[in-house]
Every structure is written in C-alpha cells, then in structure tokens.
XYZ file of C-alpha atoms in Angstrom:
575
model
C 301.325 -24.096 -53.894
C 301.801 -22.140 -50.682
C 299.225 -19.514 -51.703
C 296.220 -21.834 -52.048
C 295.782 -22.747 -48.354
C 295.995 -19.042 -47.526
C 293.185 -18.217 -49.965
C 291.030 -21.029 -48.587
C 291.618 -19.764 -45.057
C 290.309 -16.298 -45.845
C 287.619 -17.413 -48.295
C 286.245 -20.588 -46.637
C 283.734 -21.266 -49.423
C 286.681 -22.407 -51.567
C 287.371 -25.099 -48.978
C 283.945 -26.782 -48.929
C 282.775 -26.083 -52.474
C 285.464 -28.317 -54.009
C 284.054 -31.366 -52.207
C 280.399 -30.406 -52.592
C 278.239 -33.488 -53.150
C 274.709 -34.416 -54.112
C 274.051 -35.366 -50.486
C 275.138 -31.885 -49.371
C 272.875 -30.333 -51.992
C 269.765 -32.201 -50.779
C 270.248 -31.076 -47.192
C 271.119 -27.517 -48.200
C 268.101 -27.235 -50.503
C 265.681 -28.359 -47.789
C 267.282 -26.110 -45.150
C 267.608 -23.143 -47.501
C 263.935 -23.258 -48.464
C 262.831 -23.761 -44.844
C 264.892 -20.871 -43.458
C 264.086 -18.654 -46.436
C 260.347 -19.081 -45.868
C 260.863 -18.545 -42.131
C 262.910 -15.417 -42.764
C 260.300 -13.614 -44.867
C 257.939 -12.760 -41.993
C 260.770 -12.624 -39.426
C 262.780 -10.145 -41.465
C 259.773 -7.870 -41.876
C 258.949 -8.136 -38.163
C 262.497 -7.376 -37.032
C 262.719 -4.387 -39.356
C 259.549 -3.050 -37.753
C 261.141 -3.634 -34.328
C 264.190 -1.646 -35.483
C 261.945 1.292 -36.423
C 262.350 0.655 -40.154
C 259.803 -0.073 -42.910
C 259.307 -3.875 -43.255
C 261.009 -4.035 -46.663
C 264.383 -3.291 -45.043
C 264.171 -6.570 -43.159
C 263.988 -8.335 -46.510
C 266.850 -6.254 -47.904
C 268.909 -7.343 -44.886
C 268.192 -10.975 -45.760
C 269.814 -11.069 -49.202
C 273.370 -9.737 -49.608
C 274.524 -10.398 -45.995
C 273.550 -14.075 -46.263
C 275.505 -14.552 -49.475
C 278.619 -12.765 -48.231
C 278.675 -14.662 -44.943
C 278.377 -17.952 -46.863
C 281.525 -16.935 -48.762
C 283.636 -15.633 -45.862
C 282.229 -17.336 -42.748
C 283.528 -20.607 -41.292
C 280.255 -21.894 -39.823
C 278.366 -24.053 -42.297
C 275.021 -23.821 -40.482
C 274.935 -20.276 -39.071
C 271.882 -18.405 -40.360
C 272.810 -14.729 -40.691
C 270.220 -11.998 -41.049
C 268.089 -9.598 -38.996
C 267.741 -10.601 -35.324
C 265.650 -9.197 -32.486
C 268.541 -8.133 -30.254
C 270.378 -6.141 -32.917
C 267.088 -4.633 -34.133
C 266.370 -3.370 -30.629
C 269.884 -1.907 -30.366
C 269.405 -0.107 -33.694
C 266.131 1.406 -32.485
C 267.617 2.397 -29.127
C 270.833 3.872 -30.531
C 269.757 5.457 -33.803
C 266.411 6.464 -32.293
C 268.221 8.936 -30.044
C 269.498 10.792 -33.110
C 266.579 10.653 -35.547
C 262.852 9.898 -35.553
C 262.182 6.181 -36.134
C 261.017 5.495 -39.669
C 262.220 8.831 -41.058
C 264.557 9.079 -44.040
C 267.400 10.200 -41.771
C 266.750 7.296 -39.419
C 266.925 4.844 -42.323
C 270.152 6.442 -43.572
C 271.756 6.257 -40.125
C 270.620 2.645 -39.613
C 272.287 1.652 -42.884
C 275.421 3.569 -41.957
C 275.408 1.797 -38.608
C 275.601 -1.468 -40.546
C 278.628 -0.112 -42.417
C 280.275 0.912 -39.138
C 279.553 -2.463 -37.540
C 280.919 -4.218 -40.611
C 284.153 -2.242 -40.639
C 284.638 -2.661 -36.884
C 284.079 -6.428 -37.009
C 286.151 -6.860 -40.165
C 289.200 -5.114 -38.728
C 288.752 -6.898 -35.403
C 289.051 -10.137 -37.371
C 291.990 -8.969 -39.490
C 293.943 -7.873 -36.415
C 292.812 -10.969 -34.462
C 291.069 -8.974 -31.756
C 288.288 -11.442 -31.046
C 289.446 -11.519 -27.442
C 287.655 -8.174 -26.887
C 284.346 -10.008 -26.580
C 285.720 -11.659 -23.442
C 284.761 -8.459 -21.652
C 281.156 -9.533 -22.179
C 280.979 -12.351 -19.651
C 278.176 -14.877 -19.939
C 276.296 -13.594 -16.849
C 276.431 -10.035 -18.239
C 275.164 -11.161 -21.639
C 272.460 -13.298 -20.024
C 271.277 -10.411 -17.835
C 271.292 -8.055 -20.800
C 269.394 -10.400 -23.128
C 266.825 -11.224 -20.436
C 266.124 -7.522 -19.911
C 266.115 -6.952 -23.671
C 263.530 -9.731 -24.063
C 261.159 -7.823 -21.765
C 261.851 -4.538 -23.563
C 261.318 -6.110 -26.992
C 258.139 -7.856 -25.863
C 256.857 -4.643 -24.295
C 257.603 -2.663 -27.429
C 255.108 -4.801 -29.338
C 252.179 -4.115 -26.991
C 251.005 -1.224 -29.166
C 250.968 -3.424 -32.276
C 249.278 -6.415 -30.641
C 246.611 -4.386 -28.792
C 246.160 -1.677 -31.389
C 246.728 1.223 -28.999
C 248.746 4.373 -29.543
C 251.377 4.680 -26.805
C 254.670 6.620 -26.907
C 257.750 4.680 -28.006
C 260.029 3.899 -25.061
C 262.636 1.367 -23.982
C 261.546 1.419 -20.342
C 259.247 -1.446 -19.392
C 257.629 0.392 -16.484
C 256.642 3.225 -18.821
C 255.156 0.728 -21.281
C 253.106 -0.873 -18.495
C 251.830 2.487 -17.213
C 250.967 3.755 -20.700
C 249.164 0.514 -21.536
C 247.072 0.700 -18.356
C 246.142 4.300 -19.129
C 245.109 3.405 -22.698
C 243.387 0.097 -21.800
C 240.004 1.464 -22.819
C 241.317 2.126 -26.350
C 242.319 -1.485 -27.082
C 241.099 -2.567 -30.517
C 239.320 -5.894 -30.108
C 239.998 -7.128 -33.655
C 243.688 -6.246 -33.450
C 244.000 -7.976 -30.068
C 242.252 -11.093 -31.393
C 244.645 -11.244 -34.349
C 247.686 -10.607 -32.123
C 246.937 -13.141 -29.395
C 245.545 -15.611 -31.926
C 248.802 -15.417 -33.891
C 250.873 -15.989 -30.732
C 248.800 -19.055 -29.806
C 248.971 -20.447 -33.355
C 252.758 -20.072 -33.598
C 253.283 -21.747 -30.199
C 250.999 -24.689 -31.066
C 252.583 -25.203 -34.499
C 256.100 -25.076 -32.982
C 255.171 -27.693 -30.414
C 253.976 -29.873 -33.247
C 257.033 -29.351 -35.456
C 259.871 -26.867 -34.850
C 260.906 -26.592 -38.478
C 257.354 -25.914 -39.694
C 257.040 -22.324 -41.043
C 254.570 -21.291 -38.361
C 255.279 -17.572 -38.793
C 254.446 -17.762 -42.488
C 251.184 -19.557 -41.656
C 249.991 -16.755 -39.369
C 251.104 -14.186 -41.946
C 248.922 -15.906 -44.536
C 245.956 -16.382 -42.207
C 246.160 -12.851 -40.818
C 246.379 -11.343 -44.298
C 243.440 -13.361 -45.635
C 241.209 -12.661 -42.631
C 241.959 -8.933 -42.783
C 241.325 -8.785 -46.532
C 238.075 -10.785 -46.658
C 236.509 -9.196 -43.576
C 237.799 -5.705 -44.290
C 239.330 -5.423 -40.820
C 241.716 -2.715 -41.994
C 238.648 -0.481 -42.286
C 237.705 -1.289 -38.676
C 240.914 -0.093 -37.090
C 243.354 -2.979 -37.706
C 246.730 -1.496 -38.713
C 248.247 -3.111 -41.800
C 251.667 -3.041 -43.434
C 250.344 -1.373 -46.571
C 252.367 -0.874 -49.725
C 255.667 -2.770 -49.710
C 258.124 -1.653 -52.433
C 258.953 -4.156 -55.179
C 262.390 -4.871 -56.593
C 265.843 -5.755 -55.360
C 267.750 -3.284 -53.181
C 269.898 -0.955 -55.278
C 273.576 -0.235 -54.749
C 273.861 2.959 -52.772
C 276.845 4.505 -51.015
C 275.482 6.936 -48.454
C 277.817 9.588 -47.093
C 278.312 9.812 -43.348
C 279.638 12.875 -41.583
C 282.176 12.631 -38.786
C 279.623 14.194 -36.431
C 277.151 11.401 -37.224
C 279.855 8.777 -36.740
C 280.686 10.132 -33.290
C 277.015 9.941 -32.339
C 276.667 6.403 -33.700
C 279.941 5.014 -32.343
C 278.562 3.714 -29.000
C 275.773 1.926 -30.883
C 278.241 0.531 -33.430
C 280.505 -0.744 -30.654
C 277.706 -2.436 -28.711
C 276.128 -4.029 -31.806
C 279.528 -5.261 -33.007
C 280.306 -7.045 -29.742
C 276.804 -8.262 -28.849
C 276.124 -9.390 -32.409
C 279.393 -11.303 -32.556
C 278.785 -12.920 -29.161
C 275.326 -14.062 -30.225
C 276.717 -15.413 -33.478
C 279.854 -17.171 -32.223
C 278.001 -18.853 -29.349
C 275.526 -20.667 -31.583
C 278.139 -21.250 -34.330
C 280.469 -23.029 -31.893
C 277.639 -25.119 -30.456
C 276.556 -26.368 -33.886
C 280.162 -26.887 -35.045
C 280.974 -29.026 -31.987
C 277.916 -31.142 -32.651
C 278.834 -31.513 -36.316
C 282.496 -32.280 -35.617
C 284.324 -29.311 -37.151
C 285.887 -26.067 -35.921
C 284.983 -22.433 -36.469
C 287.685 -19.765 -36.552
C 286.614 -16.903 -34.243
C 288.656 -14.272 -36.079
C 287.500 -15.431 -39.497
C 283.942 -15.306 -38.146
C 284.509 -11.630 -37.421
C 285.729 -11.158 -40.983
C 282.709 -13.024 -42.336
C 280.206 -11.032 -40.256
C 282.062 -7.822 -41.073
C 281.941 -8.520 -44.795
C 278.225 -9.356 -44.520
C 277.477 -6.018 -42.861
C 279.717 -3.963 -45.160
C 278.219 -5.522 -48.288
C 274.727 -5.347 -46.830
C 275.091 -1.624 -46.088
C 275.923 -1.029 -49.759
C 272.553 -2.602 -50.629
C 270.344 -0.872 -48.026
C 270.677 -3.371 -45.184
C 270.693 -2.511 -41.512
C 273.016 -4.483 -39.117
C 272.767 -8.279 -39.183
C 274.281 -11.207 -37.322
C 273.744 -14.923 -36.733
C 270.442 -15.805 -35.048
C 269.812 -18.551 -32.473
C 266.421 -19.797 -33.646
C 267.062 -19.693 -37.395
C 270.437 -21.395 -37.000
C 268.799 -24.193 -34.989
C 266.142 -24.587 -37.697
C 268.824 -24.475 -40.398
C 270.726 -27.263 -38.674
C 267.633 -29.393 -37.993
C 266.469 -28.984 -41.588
C 269.720 -30.537 -42.839
C 272.053 -27.657 -43.775
C 275.506 -29.027 -44.622
C 277.259 -25.954 -46.044
C 276.850 -22.239 -46.608
C 274.934 -23.056 -49.796
C 271.800 -23.283 -47.617
C 272.156 -19.575 -46.802
C 272.658 -18.712 -50.453
C 269.430 -20.569 -51.295
C 267.607 -18.682 -48.503
C 268.887 -15.398 -49.943
C 267.600 -16.343 -53.401
C 264.154 -17.055 -51.964
C 264.093 -13.625 -50.307
C 265.278 -12.043 -53.574
C 262.415 -13.699 -55.478
C 260.024 -12.495 -52.790
C 261.024 -8.833 -53.087
C 260.904 -9.126 -56.870
C 257.463 -10.674 -57.256
C 255.580 -11.231 -53.984
C 255.616 -7.976 -51.992
C 252.080 -6.966 -53.131
C 250.771 -9.988 -51.201
C 251.786 -8.325 -47.917
C 249.613 -5.231 -48.364
C 246.864 -6.449 -45.990
C 249.263 -8.051 -43.509
C 248.280 -6.855 -39.976
C 251.102 -5.327 -37.943
C 249.708 -7.320 -35.002
C 250.913 -10.502 -36.721
C 254.444 -9.130 -37.022
C 254.297 -8.110 -33.362
C 253.212 -11.624 -32.417
C 256.126 -13.119 -34.377
C 258.558 -10.891 -32.464
C 257.065 -11.713 -29.050
C 257.283 -15.471 -29.611
C 260.794 -15.192 -31.056
C 262.208 -13.296 -28.057
C 260.401 -15.282 -25.360
C 263.315 -17.722 -25.272
C 265.802 -14.918 -24.618
C 264.594 -14.582 -21.020
C 267.169 -16.861 -19.427
C 265.564 -18.253 -16.262
C 267.661 -21.416 -16.594
C 270.908 -19.480 -16.167
C 269.516 -17.591 -13.194
C 268.557 -20.833 -11.430
C 271.924 -22.375 -12.288
C 273.910 -19.442 -10.885
C 271.760 -19.387 -7.742
C 273.074 -22.871 -7.001
C 276.647 -22.496 -8.254
C 277.907 -18.887 -8.207
C 276.183 -16.101 -6.284
C 278.731 -13.500 -7.479
C 277.934 -14.188 -11.118
C 274.217 -14.152 -10.300
C 274.640 -10.723 -8.691
C 276.428 -9.503 -11.835
C 273.615 -10.920 -14.005
C 270.920 -9.246 -11.918
C 272.791 -5.935 -11.788
C 273.021 -5.894 -15.597
C 269.375 -6.945 -15.867
C 268.134 -4.194 -13.541
C 270.442 -1.548 -15.041
C 269.231 -2.340 -18.566
C 265.593 -2.111 -17.539
C 265.940 1.024 -15.441
C 268.700 3.042 -17.103
C 268.626 2.001 -20.750
C 270.012 -0.566 -23.150
C 273.471 0.843 -23.852
C 273.859 1.965 -20.245
C 272.892 -1.496 -19.011
C 275.455 -3.350 -21.067
C 278.118 -0.730 -20.243
C 277.480 -1.288 -16.537
C 277.632 -5.050 -17.103
C 281.014 -4.790 -18.835
C 282.292 -2.495 -16.085
C 281.137 -4.989 -13.446
C 282.926 -7.782 -15.322
C 286.178 -5.815 -15.306
C 285.774 -4.941 -11.617
C 285.215 -8.622 -10.777
C 288.294 -9.635 -12.789
C 290.415 -7.092 -10.932
C 288.912 -8.004 -7.564
C 289.425 -11.740 -8.089
C 292.998 -11.195 -9.237
C 293.790 -9.249 -6.072
C 292.514 -12.040 -3.840
C 293.356 -15.347 -5.546
C 292.964 -18.703 -3.884
C 295.762 -19.737 -1.531
C 296.002 -22.393 1.148
C 298.123 -24.401 3.550
C 298.964 -27.909 2.353
C 299.303 -31.155 4.296
C 300.661 -34.611 3.449
C 298.215 -37.379 2.590
C 299.284 -40.314 4.740
C 302.752 -41.615 3.868
C 302.502 -40.549 0.228
C 304.373 -37.764 -1.566
C 301.101 -35.944 -2.224
C 300.243 -32.661 -0.518
C 296.714 -31.219 -0.606
C 294.580 -28.398 0.791
C 294.061 -29.120 4.496
C 290.604 -27.529 4.398
C 289.415 -29.964 1.721
C 291.317 -33.043 2.922
C 290.698 -33.352 6.633
C 293.141 -36.275 6.941
C 296.021 -34.238 5.449
C 298.794 -34.045 8.077
C 300.845 -30.945 8.890
C 304.126 -30.513 10.756
C 304.503 -27.906 13.502
C 308.016 -27.069 12.205
C 306.973 -26.744 8.553
C 304.461 -24.562 6.733
C 303.616 -25.595 3.188
C 301.854 -22.728 1.402
C 300.442 -22.699 -2.125
C 299.562 -19.473 -3.963
C 297.298 -20.084 -6.974
C 298.049 -17.090 -9.161
C 300.753 -15.009 -10.764
C 302.477 -12.847 -8.169
C 302.185 -9.218 -9.249
C 301.535 -5.722 -7.962
C 297.772 -6.181 -7.488
C 297.971 -9.190 -5.171
C 301.295 -8.943 -3.299
C 299.594 -7.438 -0.249
C 297.164 -10.338 -0.142
C 300.061 -12.771 -0.601
C 301.925 -11.327 2.371
C 298.882 -11.012 4.602
C 297.790 -14.637 4.064
C 301.242 -16.177 4.476
C 301.999 -13.958 7.504
C 298.770 -15.093 9.142
C 299.699 -18.748 8.680
C 303.247 -18.111 9.959
C 301.825 -16.440 13.042
C 299.470 -19.354 13.627
C 302.380 -21.798 13.524
C 304.112 -19.979 16.346
C 307.703 -20.255 17.575
C 308.139 -23.890 16.482
C 308.152 -22.944 12.788
C 311.552 -23.560 11.137
C 310.730 -23.907 7.424
C 308.300 -22.340 4.939
C 307.859 -24.215 1.665
C 306.303 -22.080 -1.063
C 304.553 -24.357 -3.538
C 305.006 -22.193 -6.647
C 303.456 -24.639 -9.114
C 300.559 -22.248 -9.804
C 302.694 -19.089 -9.963
C 303.190 -18.632 -13.704
C 304.886 -15.230 -13.537
C 306.362 -12.721 -11.100
C 306.659 -8.993 -11.742
C 309.079 -6.570 -10.063
C 306.641 -5.870 -7.215
C 306.306 -9.603 -6.652
C 310.097 -9.935 -6.564
C 310.313 -7.212 -3.909
C 307.614 -8.994 -1.891
C 309.633 -12.242 -1.979
C 312.797 -10.384 -0.993
C 311.006 -8.871 2.007
C 309.591 -12.285 2.929
C 313.053 -13.900 2.811
C 314.470 -11.084 4.918
C 311.683 -11.238 7.517
C 311.895 -15.039 7.775
C 315.688 -14.884 8.108
C 315.370 -12.566 11.095
C 313.208 -15.237 12.743
C 315.660 -18.033 11.805
C 313.109 -19.525 9.406
C 314.183 -20.842 5.996
C 312.251 -20.421 2.755
C 312.231 -23.180 0.134
C 310.718 -22.921 -3.344
C 308.988 -26.031 -4.705
C 307.763 -26.725 -8.254
C 308.710 -23.262 -9.575
C 308.528 -23.246 -13.375
C 311.532 -22.257 -15.462
C 310.480 -18.692 -16.381
C 309.812 -17.893 -12.715
C 313.198 -19.267 -11.632
C 314.839 -17.265 -14.413
C 313.118 -14.077 -13.246
C 314.263 -14.675 -9.664
C 317.815 -15.304 -10.849
C 317.929 -12.198 -13.070
C 316.470 -10.023 -10.328
C 319.197 -11.166 -7.913
C 316.809 -12.633 -5.381
C 318.659 -15.967 -5.472
C 322.102 -14.478 -4.863
C 321.927 -15.170 -1.160
C 320.213 -18.508 -1.550
C 321.681 -21.970 -2.041
C 320.610 -24.288 -4.825
C 319.065 -26.329 -2.048
C 316.370 -23.662 -1.760
C 314.807 -24.872 -5.058
C 313.097 -28.263 -5.399
C 311.090 -30.241 -7.902
C 308.154 -30.660 -5.528
C 307.072 -30.167 -1.919
C 307.964 -33.715 -0.882
C 311.479 -33.291 -2.260
C 311.899 -30.042 -0.305
C 310.752 -31.546 2.994
C 312.907 -34.646 2.563
C 315.930 -32.394 1.989
C 315.112 -30.412 5.110
C 314.707 -33.563 7.174
C 318.013 -34.893 5.799
C 319.851 -31.752 6.840
C 320.159 -30.279 3.315
C 322.325 -33.171 2.121
C 320.072 -34.187 -0.800
C 321.615 -33.872 -4.282
C 319.639 -32.117 -7.005
C 319.507 -32.793 -10.703
C 318.765 -29.379 -12.132
C 319.843 -25.771 -11.913
C 317.340 -23.113 -10.858
C 318.075 -21.106 -14.005
C 317.509 -23.735 -16.684
C 315.125 -22.139 -19.165
C 313.740 -25.342 -20.701
C 311.974 -26.496 -17.515
C-alpha cells in the first residue's frame, strides 16, 4: 500500500489515467488533433532552423511527446521541437560540424541524449534550483536577442538569396544588402505572402492551423506553376517511415565539445517549459512538480535520442493552443504523436514541392512573440538595474554569440546577487504616534525618534559579505545622533542567521558602544540567532534585559530603568 503513491509520483500518468473520463477524452482528442496538425509544419521548420533535414523535426515530435505524457506532471504542456532550442543546436553543434552533414546530425542527436541525462539527473537529485541562476531579465534579454537572430537566419529562405550562415545579426543585414540584387521574386512573394496569411488567420482564430494552410497553398502553387524550376527552393524528398531505434556512440572528446551546448539547452529548455507549465497549471487549479518536470523532460530527450530526435522541450505557442483547444491530460500529446507518426508513415511524399520559404515564414511568425518589449517597458518603470541586466544580455548575445550572451547574463545575475547581499536594506526606525509600532522614518514622515535612542533595523542575514556595510551604516547613524545617544536598539527581526564574522562584528559593536557609555539592546531576535549568540559567548557579558520581544518592549524597559520582567530566555530554541 505504501508503494503505490510512490509509483504514481514518479509515473504521473498512473495518477490521471485511473480517473480518465469521456469528457477528458473529447477535449484531449480535439487538442491532440489540433496540435498534431500544427506540429507537422512547425516541426519541419524548426528542424531546418536547427540545420537538420526537415524529417528530423517530425522524428522529434513522436517519442518525446509520448514519454513526457507518461513522466511529466503538466497535463497541457506541448513538448516537441521549439525555435529557441533549435537555434542553440545550430549554434553549438554548428561549431563542431557542418550543418546538415551526417556528423552534424549524429552530434545533434547525441546532444539530445546529453540534455536528457542532465535534466533527468537534475530531477532525481532535486537540483531544479540551478535554473534560478537564469533570472527573468537575463532570460528575457537572451530570448529577445535570439528572436532577432532566428528571424535573421530565415532571410535567405524567404528572399531566396545565398548568404553565409551566421548568428550575428549585423552580418546578416550586411550580407543581405550586398545580395539584394539576387533576390528571387517568386520566393519573396511566397515568403511574405505566407507571413501575411499566417498573421491574418491567427487574428481570426488562434487555434486554426494557419501554418498547415500556408504549407498546403505554397506546395500547390509551386507544383502547378512549376516555380521550383524558376528558382524557388523546395524541401524535396522527405524519407518515409518511422524513426528506427539507433544507439549512436559518442566519444569523450565529442562530449567535451558539446557540454557547453548541453548545459545551456538543459537550463534554457527547462526554464521555457516550466514557465508555461506553471502558468497553465495555476489557471487550471493544479500543481506541477518542478523536479518531476525535469525527469519528464529528461526522459523525453533520452528516449527521443534513441529514435533519432534532436533536443526538445515544452513550447509556449503550442502549449497555449493545446490548452485553448481543450487538453485535459497528457493523452492529448499522445494523440498528437500518433498524428505525426501517421504523417511520417504515409504523407511525407506530399511535402516534396513544399517551398523552404514557407517554412522560413512559419519560423519568423513563431519567434516574433519572443521579442519581449513588454518586459523592457515594465523594467524601465520598476527596476532600472534589472533592465540594465536585460540589455547587457541582449547586446552580448547579439554581438558576441548565443552561448557567450547567456553566460554573461548568468554571470551578471550572480554579480547582482552578491552585490545586493553586500548592501542590504537597513534603516532607522521611529514610533508611529503613541502606538507600539515602529517604521522606517524615510517612508513615514510622522514617525518620531528620540535623541537618546537609536532604533536600527538590518534587513538581511549578518555574514562576512555585509558586516562592513552593517558597521558603516550603524556607525553613521550613531555619529548623527551625537553625544545625547544612550541606547541603540537593534531590530533583529529580519536577521535570520549570523555567521562567525557577524558575531565578531557584534562583539566589536558592543565593545565600541560600551566605551561611549551606550547600551545595546536586541529586539525581535529569532531563536536560532539568539542560540548562535549564546553559543559564541557574545551574551556572556550581557544581561537578559538586553533581549526583548520587540522594539517597544525594549524602549519601555529602558525608560523604566531596566526593571521590566521578561517571560522568555534568550536561548530558548523553540522561539
């Protein structure tokens, strides 16, 4: 009896399948068909973006979807090829092998295996916290830059010009200008016409398979008018049949080369997935388990790699469509996978005359929403530091490269964490009227202070990185009070821990205040902090009257000449 909940926890499909209803089936069938049809052209387009033959986008849309439905906790997340991960595959693997070559394909599949293993073990060892190093401003700056890079990478397909492959937008612009005279008019008409058609159809109805419509129209127009003979590039022969089981060997040298790409895809892919999964789950009224999500995505990539899939994750747009179309459980993803399987079995010949310009148009429209102007405007009003971090990541990604950009963003996040921890918020407090409440005198102008008493609040743990700031701020306030100061009350309510350096800083403060005949009282110190002070010996020379429940209690005791009785010991561990 104790084993069953454990199995359900690690294989979530067992949890929802037992209560599966006819109502669930109707919603899942509609959503599964909708997303499956949407995924056919998207998968092919994203594979092309990743530098792979289009068929690999369809391979990546079968096994990973089924495995995530079994092991994932989100019931609406649509896993599969996505633009961001495809770009990262091209950028990372493209530095080792020529895009589209057999070696490139092998390394892309092995990257999926590496991503799967990394995510799986992150989930098993509950290391989901690692993604916290990718702050939202960093991710927003990175995705906004990536949107421009992805859009720029499709210029050659949409305009029908031959320009060198690059991840630098300025190089794309310059190369396009130089080759402007070589633009193929029919290719450009198909490309821009497809973009306009997708946008208009989406405005009419978001869940309508607009991408499939332009695929059909583009294919028919090219076939009947023979545009492929006039310079319009087409997909050509697409292999038939399901992906075969294949375990490709990977040398340690290749793994070392791929590791940075594997690491970035693992974290970025998970961030993209968990963000949309949580949003949908909150709306639907259930919870997703972040660590089990890592296991689910890891299993999807491991299993996918065994059946010729490149890295996959949950996508924003498809998940939104999946939810809007009525998906209730992971069965919707299984249905989508079956549709893709039927497509690769019987329908691939239909894509022979599909113009590559149509696939480029699908990519451009899909990534347009990744350029996050809303976040930039929001941070301009609310947090200039975060905006600076966003813009630094954005500029670094565009100018230095994709992996370099996100590495700089993560480094900036860590620097900001360290910087903020060294200079936490602190303030002098004053009494509000005749109440027992004390507040920041800079926010509450009517808060009253006493020339004999300094009430100081430090809003952070007290440890080696911020003790200098602690002393400098409290010393400044003590100096401002002048010779009338007789008591310093340290409001320790926000100090959740003190390390040995912090203890030494308090000892020095007590000593320096004592030389000036100034007393130090502690107010609202939590139990673990009082215990640490007791163990360290800092309280040996202090009376119990130096510790109080709150600031008001401390000041009343001082005013009463230390005669107030207290109801607790400073070393009780349950307070």
